[in-house]
């Protein structure tokens, strides 16, 4: 679900009523968290936000955060609430738990589901072992030896079915797991150590003797207490083509031993130093074009060029390196003679040159895992071809027109297009023979009430007048259909994309673009296309406040008057109808070249 980056649509402070609804849903879905626990998880006065996102698969989600820490996520379509691992670390008894081995975690982080052969149980499986589990139930997954959950998912089958299939097949569909993008949305802390309730000091089952339990030995004093349902250590493929892990405790332990043998003994600063240099060299060799990209702000170089080359499962943290600051690292690279950094403006450093003849530059080879990750990103971008949403202006049945539209079985709140309104009016006029010999429509009481109001004395109307007046009496709304999704009806009129020109310090002009999200356009990606197209700096900022109760999105700021380029981009590439663009009249006039004039003269002569 969250193993690939998601798109943030909006982020707002949660309302008091929504906070109460969320708490009620949590208490209803998770009885173990009812009462005091629910009030502790969702307090009344502490800062809470709700973030609307789109996952990589296009699902709409709500992420509830407490003090910038995600605590629950919810599907917009079914309103089912799921706790995050951060919440389960505080309340591990909130969900039923299945246990697996540590090697399985890496597979789940990569997008795999939990297979039943990888589930660890302490006794032989009977029809009653998992009787408390039903298909689709939300469960947690922890690692053997630590009660702190590392994943949240839903059961792929019921507990009785698990016994009937002899613990084979898919057990849990993983929705959220440690180290995925939702976990990165929080403070990125690691699971605490939470002992099991039955841990004792006499050595029956403790985390200190886990190795004795899970390793293969001659005496195996405690191995009979723990069983794993695997008969093979093969890696199987599920229906989606994602690898699944199965294996016995002994086989899983072999992997653990192998990992222990190659355990990295370096300090955190040494690991970060190497990671910084790797991402730095990858960016220089694979992404920075010395002719077109330089000079380049060092902050932009780090954010847009170095960070994307961070290997999967790792994170760049300059503060944890020996350099502590990015400027010190870049000065160190300049001292070695790999790059040149200059202060082009006061207090702002820029990368100005790359010395490609340097031995370290020539000898550096981009690691294969980074190449694979970049290729996967490129394939995803190629597959994600933009398709504009279909927007249709509609009208909502209200109290004024409800009586008229009863003949079409429409009720208050139903949305109708202009064509549907016309057909319903035609049906009413035809059935009641209201059209006179001149072609005008005679206004009966029903039509008069719906189209003109009760106090009106107009006897007849032309067809076009009647339809227009009827629409004016209805509430405006519109239908927006994103590719592959069901139509969404929204009240009010369509908020068009607005393009305005503003002046900043030094009388410099900037172009501001708003409401891109209404048409399914990612402001960040749009800003990057404009930046490349006009070779000008672009920035994004969140619009404050609300607009008639609607959440505001991001504003794109482009240096200079770039309306001509932005208009062409929206009209041709994104296929936005011109009627949904405001501000095109402020575009600077383009001077015609002599060649263009000559071509026009020739065409006029030929005609």
C-alpha positions in Angstrom: 0.0 0.0 0.0 2.7 2.5 1.1 5.9 0.9 -0.3 5.9 3.5 -3.1 5.6 7.3 -2.7 2.2 8.8 -2.4 0.9 12.2 -3.5 -0.4 14.7 -0.9 -3.6 16.4 -2.0 -4.1 18.6 1.1 -3.4 18.9 4.8 -5.6 20.7 7.3 -6.3 20.9 11.0 -8.9 18.5 12.0 -12.3 19.8 13.1 -13.7 19.0 16.5 -16.6 17.1 15.1 -14.3 15.0 12.9 -12.1 14.3 15.9 -15.2 13.0 17.8 -16.2 10.9 14.8 -12.7 9.4 14.5 -12.7 8.5 18.2 -16.1 6.9 17.9 -15.0 4.8 14.9 -11.9 3.7 16.8 -13.9 2.6 19.8 -16.4 0.8 17.5 -13.7 -1.0 15.4 -11.2 -1.7 18.2 -13.0 -2.6 21.5 -9.6 -3.0 23.2 -9.0 0.7 22.6 -12.3 2.0 23.9 -12.8 4.4 26.8 -9.7 6.0 28.3 -7.3 4.5 25.7 -9.3 6.1 22.8 -9.2 9.5 24.6 -5.4 9.1 25.1 -4.9 8.2 21.4 -7.1 11.0 20.1 -6.9 13.8 22.8 -9.2 16.8 22.7 -6.8 19.7 22.7 -3.5 18.5 21.2 -2.6 19.4 17.6 -4.1 17.0 15.0 -4.2 17.2 11.3 -5.9 15.2 8.5 -3.9 14.7 5.2 -5.7 13.7 2.0 -3.4 11.6 -0.2 -3.4 9.5 -3.3 -1.4 6.2 -3.2 0.6 5.0 -6.2 -2.3 2.8 -7.1 -4.7 5.7 -7.2 -6.6 5.0 -3.9 -7.8 8.0 -2.0 -6.7 7.9 1.7 -7.0 10.0 4.8 -4.0 10.1 7.2 -4.7 11.4 10.7 -1.6 12.8 12.5 -1.1 13.8 16.1 1.6 16.3 16.6 2.9 15.5 13.1 2.9 11.7 13.8 0.6 9.5 11.7 -1.6 7.6 14.1 -4.4 6.3 11.7 -5.1 5.9 8.0 -8.5 5.5 6.4 -9.9 4.6 3.0 -12.1 7.4 1.7 -14.4 4.8 0.0 -15.2 2.6 2.9 -14.3 4.7 6.0 -12.4 1.8 7.7 -9.8 3.1 10.1 -6.4 1.4 10.5 -3.8 2.2 13.2 -0.2 2.8 12.2 2.7 1.0 13.7 3.4 4.2 15.8 0.0 3.8 17.5 0.4 0.1 18.0 3.7 0.6 19.8 1.8 2.5 22.4 -1.2 0.1 22.4 0.0 -3.3 21.2 -3.2 -5.0 22.3 -5.4 -3.0 20.0 -5.3 -5.7 17.2 -4.9 -9.5 17.0 -1.3 -10.3 16.3 0.4 -12.9 14.1 4.1 -13.5 14.6 6.8 -14.1 11.9 10.6 -14.2 11.7 12.9 -11.1 11.2 14.0 -12.1 7.6 10.4 -11.7 6.5 10.3 -8.0 7.4 12.6 -7.0 4.4 10.2 -8.8 2.0 7.2 -7.1 3.5 9.0 -3.7 3.2 9.5 -4.5 -0.5 5.7 -5.0 -1.0 5.2 -8.7 -0.2 2.3 -10.1 1.8 2.7 -12.5 4.7 2.3 -16.1 3.7 1.0 -18.7 6.2 4.1 -20.9 6.1 6.0 -18.0 7.5 3.7 -17.6 10.5 5.2 -18.7 13.8 3.0 -20.5 16.4 3.8 -21.9 19.8 1.7 -25.0 19.5 0.3 -27.4 16.8 -2.3 -25.7 14.7 -5.9 -26.8 15.5 -9.3 -25.7 14.3 -9.4 -23.4 17.4 -5.9 -21.8 17.1 -7.0 -19.0 14.9 -10.8 -19.3 15.5 -10.9 -15.6 16.6 -9.8 -14.4 13.1 -12.2 -13.7 10.2 -11.5 -12.9 6.6 -10.9 -9.2 6.1 -10.2 -8.5 9.8 -7.5 -6.0 10.5 -4.5 -7.6 12.3 -0.9 -6.7 13.3 2.3 -8.6 12.6 5.2 -8.6 15.0 8.6 -10.3 14.9 9.5 -13.2 17.1 11.0 -12.0 20.4 9.5 -8.5 20.4 5.8 -7.7 20.9 6.0 -4.3 19.1 4.1 -4.7 15.7 6.0 -4.0 12.5 3.1 -4.3 10.1 -0.6 -3.8 9.7 -2.8 -5.7 7.3 -6.0 -7.6 6.8 -6.7 -11.3 6.8 -6.7 -13.0 3.4 -8.8 -15.9 4.8 -10.5 -16.8 8.1 -9.0 -18.8 10.9 -10.9 -21.9 10.1 -9.8 -21.7 6.4 -6.2 -21.4 7.6 -6.5 -24.8 9.3 -8.3 -26.4 6.4 -5.6 -25.4 3.9 -3.0 -26.8 6.2 -1.4 -23.3 6.8 -0.5 -22.8 3.1 -1.1 -19.8 0.9 -1.5 -16.1 1.6 -2.3 -15.2 5.2 -2.2 -11.4 5.6 -2.5 -8.7 2.9 0.0 -6.1 4.2 -1.3 -2.5 4.1 1.4 -0.7 6.1 4.8 -1.8 7.3 7.8 -0.5 9.1 10.1 1.6 6.8 7.4 2.3 4.2 6.4 5.7 3.0 3.7 6.1 5.7 6.4 5.3 8.4 8.6 8.0 6.7 5.7 10.4 7.1 6.4 10.3 10.9 9.5 10.7 13.0 11.1 7.5 11.5 11.6 6.0 15.0 12.3 2.3 15.3 10.2 -0.2 17.3 10.7 -0.3 21.0 11.3 -3.6 22.8 8.0 -4.8 24.3 8.2 -8.2 26.1 5.4 -10.8 25.8 3.0 -11.1 28.8 4.2 -14.6 29.5 7.9 -13.7 29.8 9.4 -15.0 33.0 12.8 -15.1 34.6 13.0 -18.8 34.7 13.9 -19.1 31.0 10.7 -20.7 29.8 10.2 -18.2 27.0 12.4 -15.1 27.0 13.9 -12.9 24.4 17.3 -13.8 25.8 17.1 -17.5 24.7 15.5 -16.9 21.3 18.6 -18.1 19.6 18.4 -21.3 21.6 14.8 -21.8 20.6 15.3 -21.0 16.9 18.7 -22.4 16.1 19.3 -26.0 15.1 21.0 -27.9 17.9 21.3 -31.4 19.1 19.4 -31.1 22.4 16.9 -28.3 21.4 15.6 -27.9 24.9 12.9 -25.4 24.0 12.3 -25.9 20.3 9.1 -27.9 20.8 7.4 -24.9 22.3 7.7 -22.9 19.0 6.7 -24.2 15.6 6.7 -22.7 12.1 4.4 -24.0 9.4 6.9 -24.1 6.5 8.0 -27.2 4.7 10.2 -25.3 2.2 12.4 -22.3 2.4 11.7 -21.4 -1.2 10.5 -17.9 -2.1 7.1 -18.1 -3.8 5.4 -15.6 -6.1 1.9 -14.4 -5.3 -0.8 -13.5 -7.8 0.6 -10.0 -8.2 4.1 -11.2 -9.0 5.5 -10.1 -5.6 7.9 -12.4 -3.9 6.6 -14.1 -0.7 8.8 -15.6 2.0 8.2 -19.0 3.5 10.5 -21.1 5.6 11.0 -22.9 8.9 12.4 -21.4 12.1 15.7 -23.2 11.5 15.8 -22.0 7.9 14.9 -18.4 8.8 17.7 -18.5 11.5 20.2 -19.5 8.8 19.4 -16.2 7.1 19.7 -14.4 10.5 23.1 -16.0 11.1 24.3 -14.9 7.6 23.2 -11.4 8.3 25.0 -11.4 11.7 28.2 -12.5 10.0 28.2 -9.5 7.7 26.9 -7.0 10.3 28.1 -3.5 9.7 30.4 -2.5 12.6 31.0 1.0 11.4 29.7 4.0 13.3 26.7 6.0 12.1 28.8 8.9 11.0 31.0 6.6 8.8 27.9 5.0 7.2 26.4 8.5 6.5 29.8 9.7 5.1 29.8 6.9 2.6 26.2 7.4 1.8 26.7 11.1 1.2 29.7 10.5 -1.2 27.8 7.8 -3.1 24.7 10.0 -3.7 27.0 12.9 -4.5 28.9 11.0 -7.2 25.8 9.4 -8.6 24.2 12.9 -9.0 27.4 14.3 -10.7 27.8 11.4 -13.1 24.2 10.6 -14.0 22.1 13.7 -13.5 24.0 17.0 -13.6 24.6 18.4 -17.0 27.5 20.8 -16.7 26.4 22.8 -19.8 22.7 23.4 -18.9 22.4 22.8 -15.1 25.4 24.8 -13.8 25.6 27.1 -11.9 23.3 25.2 -9.5 22.3 26.2 -5.9 23.8 23.8 -3.5 20.5 23.4 -1.6 18.8 22.5 -4.9 21.6 20.1 -5.8 21.2 18.2 -2.5 17.4 18.1 -2.6 16.7 17.4 -6.3 19.9 15.7 -7.4 21.5 13.8 -4.5 18.5 12.7 -2.4 16.8 10.7 -5.4 19.9 8.5 -5.6 19.7 7.3 -2.0 19.6 3.5 -2.1 16.3 1.8 -1.2 15.8 1.4 2.5 18.3 4.1 3.5 18.0 7.8 4.3 20.5 10.6 4.0 21.0 12.5 7.3 23.8 15.1 7.0 23.6 15.9 10.7 24.6 12.3 11.6 27.6 12.4 9.3 31.0 13.7 10.4 30.5 16.8 8.3 27.3 17.9 10.2 26.5 20.4 7.4 26.1 20.1 3.7 28.4 23.1 3.1 31.3 21.4 4.9 30.8 18.3 2.8 30.8 20.2 -0.4 33.9 22.2 0.6 35.6 19.0 1.4 34.8 17.7 -2.1 36.1 21.0 -3.5 39.3 20.6 -1.5 39.8 17.2 -3.2 39.4 18.9 -6.5 36.2 17.2 -7.7 33.9 20.2 -7.9 34.0 24.0 -7.6 31.7 25.9 -5.3 31.3 29.6 -5.4 29.3 32.3 -3.5 27.5 33.9 -6.4 25.3 36.0 -4.1 25.7 36.9 -0.5 25.2 33.9 1.8 24.1 31.6 -1.1 26.5 29.0 -2.5 26.3 27.5 -5.9 27.9 24.5 -7.6 29.7 26.1 -10.6 32.0 23.4 -12.1 32.7 19.7 -12.2 36.2 18.3 -12.8 35.5 15.1 -14.7 39.2 14.2 -15.0 39.6 13.7 -11.3 40.6 10.1 -10.5 37.8 9.5 -8.0 35.2 10.8 -10.5 36.6 8.6 -13.3 36.8 5.5 -11.1 33.4 5.8 -9.5 30.8 3.3 -10.7 27.1 3.7 -9.8 26.0 0.7 -7.6 23.6 -1.8 -9.3 20.9 -1.4 -6.7 20.7 2.4 -7.3 20.6 1.7 -11.1 17.7 -0.7 -10.6 15.8 1.7 -8.4 16.2 4.5 -11.0 15.1 2.3 -13.8 12.0 1.3 -11.8 11.2 5.0 -11.2 11.6 5.7 -14.9 9.3 2.9 -15.9 6.7 4.1 -13.5 6.9 7.6 -14.9 6.6 6.3 -18.4 3.5 4.3 -17.4 1.9 7.3 -15.6 0.7 9.2 -18.7 -1.4 12.1 -17.8 -5.0 11.9 -18.7 -7.2 15.0 -18.1 -10.3 14.5 -15.9 -13.7 14.9 -17.6 -15.5 17.9 -16.1 -19.2 18.5 -16.8 -21.2 21.4 -15.4 -24.5 20.1 -13.9 -27.5 21.4 -11.9 -28.8 20.0 -8.6 -32.5 19.4 -7.9 -33.6 21.6 -5.0 -36.9 22.6 -3.4 -37.8 25.0 -6.2 -37.7 22.3 -8.9 -38.4 19.1 -6.9 -42.0 18.9 -8.0 -41.2 19.2 -11.7 -38.5 16.5 -11.7 -40.7 13.9 -9.9 -41.8 12.7 -13.3 -38.3 11.4 -13.9 -38.1 9.8 -10.3 -35.5 12.5 -9.3 -35.3 13.5 -5.7 -33.8 16.5 -4.0 -30.0 16.6 -4.3 -29.8 14.6 -7.6 -27.4 16.2 -10.2 -28.7 16.6 -13.8 -26.9 17.7 -17.0 -28.4 20.3 -19.4 -29.3 17.5 -21.7 -31.2 15.6 -19.0 -33.0 18.7 -17.9 -34.1 19.4 -21.5 -35.4 15.8 -22.0 -37.4 16.0 -18.7 -39.0 19.3 -19.7 -39.8 17.9 -23.2 -41.5 14.9 -21.6 -43.6 17.1 -19.3 -44.6 19.5 -22.1 -45.5 16.6 -24.4 -47.5 14.6 -21.9 -49.6 17.7 -20.9 -49.8 19.1 -24.4 -48.4 22.5 -23.4 -46.9 23.6 -26.7 -49.1 26.0 -28.7 -49.3 26.6 -32.4 -46.5 29.2 -32.3 -44.1 26.8 -30.8 -44.0 28.5 -27.4 -44.6 26.6 -24.2 -47.7 27.3 -22.1 -46.7 27.7 -18.5 -48.8 25.4 -16.3 -48.7 25.6 -12.5 -45.9 23.0 -12.2 -43.7 24.8 -14.8 -44.5 28.2 -13.4 -43.5 27.2 -9.9 -40.2 25.5 -11.0 -39.1 27.9 -13.8 -40.5 31.3 -12.8 -41.7 31.1 -9.2 -45.3 31.2 -7.8 -45.7 34.9 -8.1 -45.0 35.0 -11.9 -47.8 35.8 -14.4 -45.9 35.0 -17.6 -48.2 32.8 -19.8 -45.7 31.4 -22.3 -42.0 31.1 -22.9 -39.7 30.1 -25.7 -37.9 26.7 -25.2 -34.5 28.2 -24.7 -35.8 30.8 -22.2 -37.6 28.0 -20.2 -34.5 25.9 -20.0 -32.2 28.7 -19.0 -34.6 30.0 -16.3 -35.1 26.4 -15.0 -31.3 26.0 -14.6 -31.0 29.4 -12.9 -33.5 28.2 -10.3 -31.5 25.0 -9.6 -28.3 24.8 -7.5 -25.1 24.7 -9.6 -22.8 21.7 -9.3 -20.4 19.8 -11.5 -19.2 16.2 -12.1 -15.5 15.5 -12.3 -14.3 12.1 -13.5 -10.6 11.1 -13.0 -9.2 8.3 -15.3 -10.2 4.9 -13.9 -12.4 6.3 -11.2 -16.1 6.8 -10.6 -17.5 10.3 -11.2 -17.5 12.7 -8.2 -20.3 15.3 -7.8 -19.2 18.6 -6.2 -21.5 21.4 -5.2 -20.9 24.9 -6.6 -19.3 26.0 -9.8 -15.9 24.7 -11.1 -12.9 26.6 -9.7 -10.9 27.4 -12.9 -7.1 27.5 -13.0 -6.1 31.1 -12.4 -3.0 32.6 -13.8 -2.0 36.0 -12.4 1.0 38.4 -12.6 2.4 39.9 -9.4 5.3 42.1 -8.6 8.0 41.3 -6.1 10.9 43.2 -4.6 12.8 45.2 -7.3 9.7 45.5 -9.5 10.3 42.0 -10.7 7.3 40.2 -12.2 6.3 36.7 -11.2 3.6 34.4 -12.6 1.3 32.7 -10.1 -0.7 29.5 -10.9 -3.5 28.2 -8.7 -6.2 25.4 -8.6 -4.1 22.9 -10.6 -5.3 20.1 -8.2 -8.9 20.5 -9.3 -7.9 19.1 -12.7 -5.7 16.2 -11.5 -2.5 18.1 -12.1 0.4 17.6 -9.6 1.7 21.1 -8.9 5.2 19.8 -8.2 5.5 18.0 -11.6 3.9 20.9 -13.3 6.4 23.3 -11.8 9.3 21.1 -12.9 8.0 21.1 -16.5 7.7 24.9 -16.4 11.2 25.2 -14.9 12.8 23.2 -17.6 10.7 24.8 -20.4 11.4 28.5 -19.5 14.8 28.0 -17.7 13.5 30.0 -14.8 13.3 29.3 -11.0 10.0 27.9 -9.7 8.7 27.5 -6.1 5.6 26.1 -4.5 3.8 27.4 -1.5 0.6 26.3 0.3 -2.3 28.7 0.0 -3.6 29.9 3.3 -7.2 29.7 4.5 -10.2 28.2 2.7 -12.2 29.2 -0.3 -15.9 29.0 0.4 -15.3 26.0 2.6 -13.1 24.2 0.1 -9.5 23.3 1.0 -6.8 25.2 -0.8 -4.0 23.5 -2.6 -0.5 24.7 -3.7 0.4 27.8 -5.6 3.1 27.6 -8.3 5.3 30.7 -8.5 7.5 31.2 -11.7 9.9 34.1 -12.2 8.9 36.5 -15.0 5.8 36.8 -17.1 5.5 33.2 -18.4 1.8 33.1 -19.2 2.3 32.2 -22.9 4.3 29.1 -22.1 2.0 28.1 -19.2 -1.1 28.6 -21.4 0.4 26.4 -24.2 1.3 23.8 -21.6 -2.2 23.6 -20.1 -4.1 23.8 -23.4 -1.9 21.3 -25.4 -0.1 19.0 -23.0 -2.7 18.8 -20.2 -5.7 19.4 -22.5 -7.5 21.8 -20.2 -10.5 23.5 -21.9 -9.9 27.2 -22.4 -13.1 28.1 -20.5 -11.4 26.7 -17.3 -8.4 29.1 -17.6 -8.5 32.6 -16.2 -5.8 35.2 -16.9 -4.7 34.4 -20.4 -5.4 38.0 -21.5 -2.4 39.2 -19.4 0.0 37.3 -21.6 2.7 39.5 -23.2 2.3 40.0 -27.0 4.7 38.0 -29.1 6.4 40.0 -31.8 6.0 38.5 -35.2 9.2 37.8 -37.2 9.7 39.0 -40.7 9.4 35.4 -41.9 6.1 35.1 -40.2 4.9 38.2 -41.9 6.1 37.0 -45.3 4.3 33.7 -44.8 1.1 35.5 -44.0 1.5 37.7 -47.0 2.0 34.7 -49.3 -1.1 32.9 -47.8 -3.2 36.1 -48.4 -1.9 36.3 -52.0 -2.8 32.7 -52.7 -6.3 33.1 -51.3 
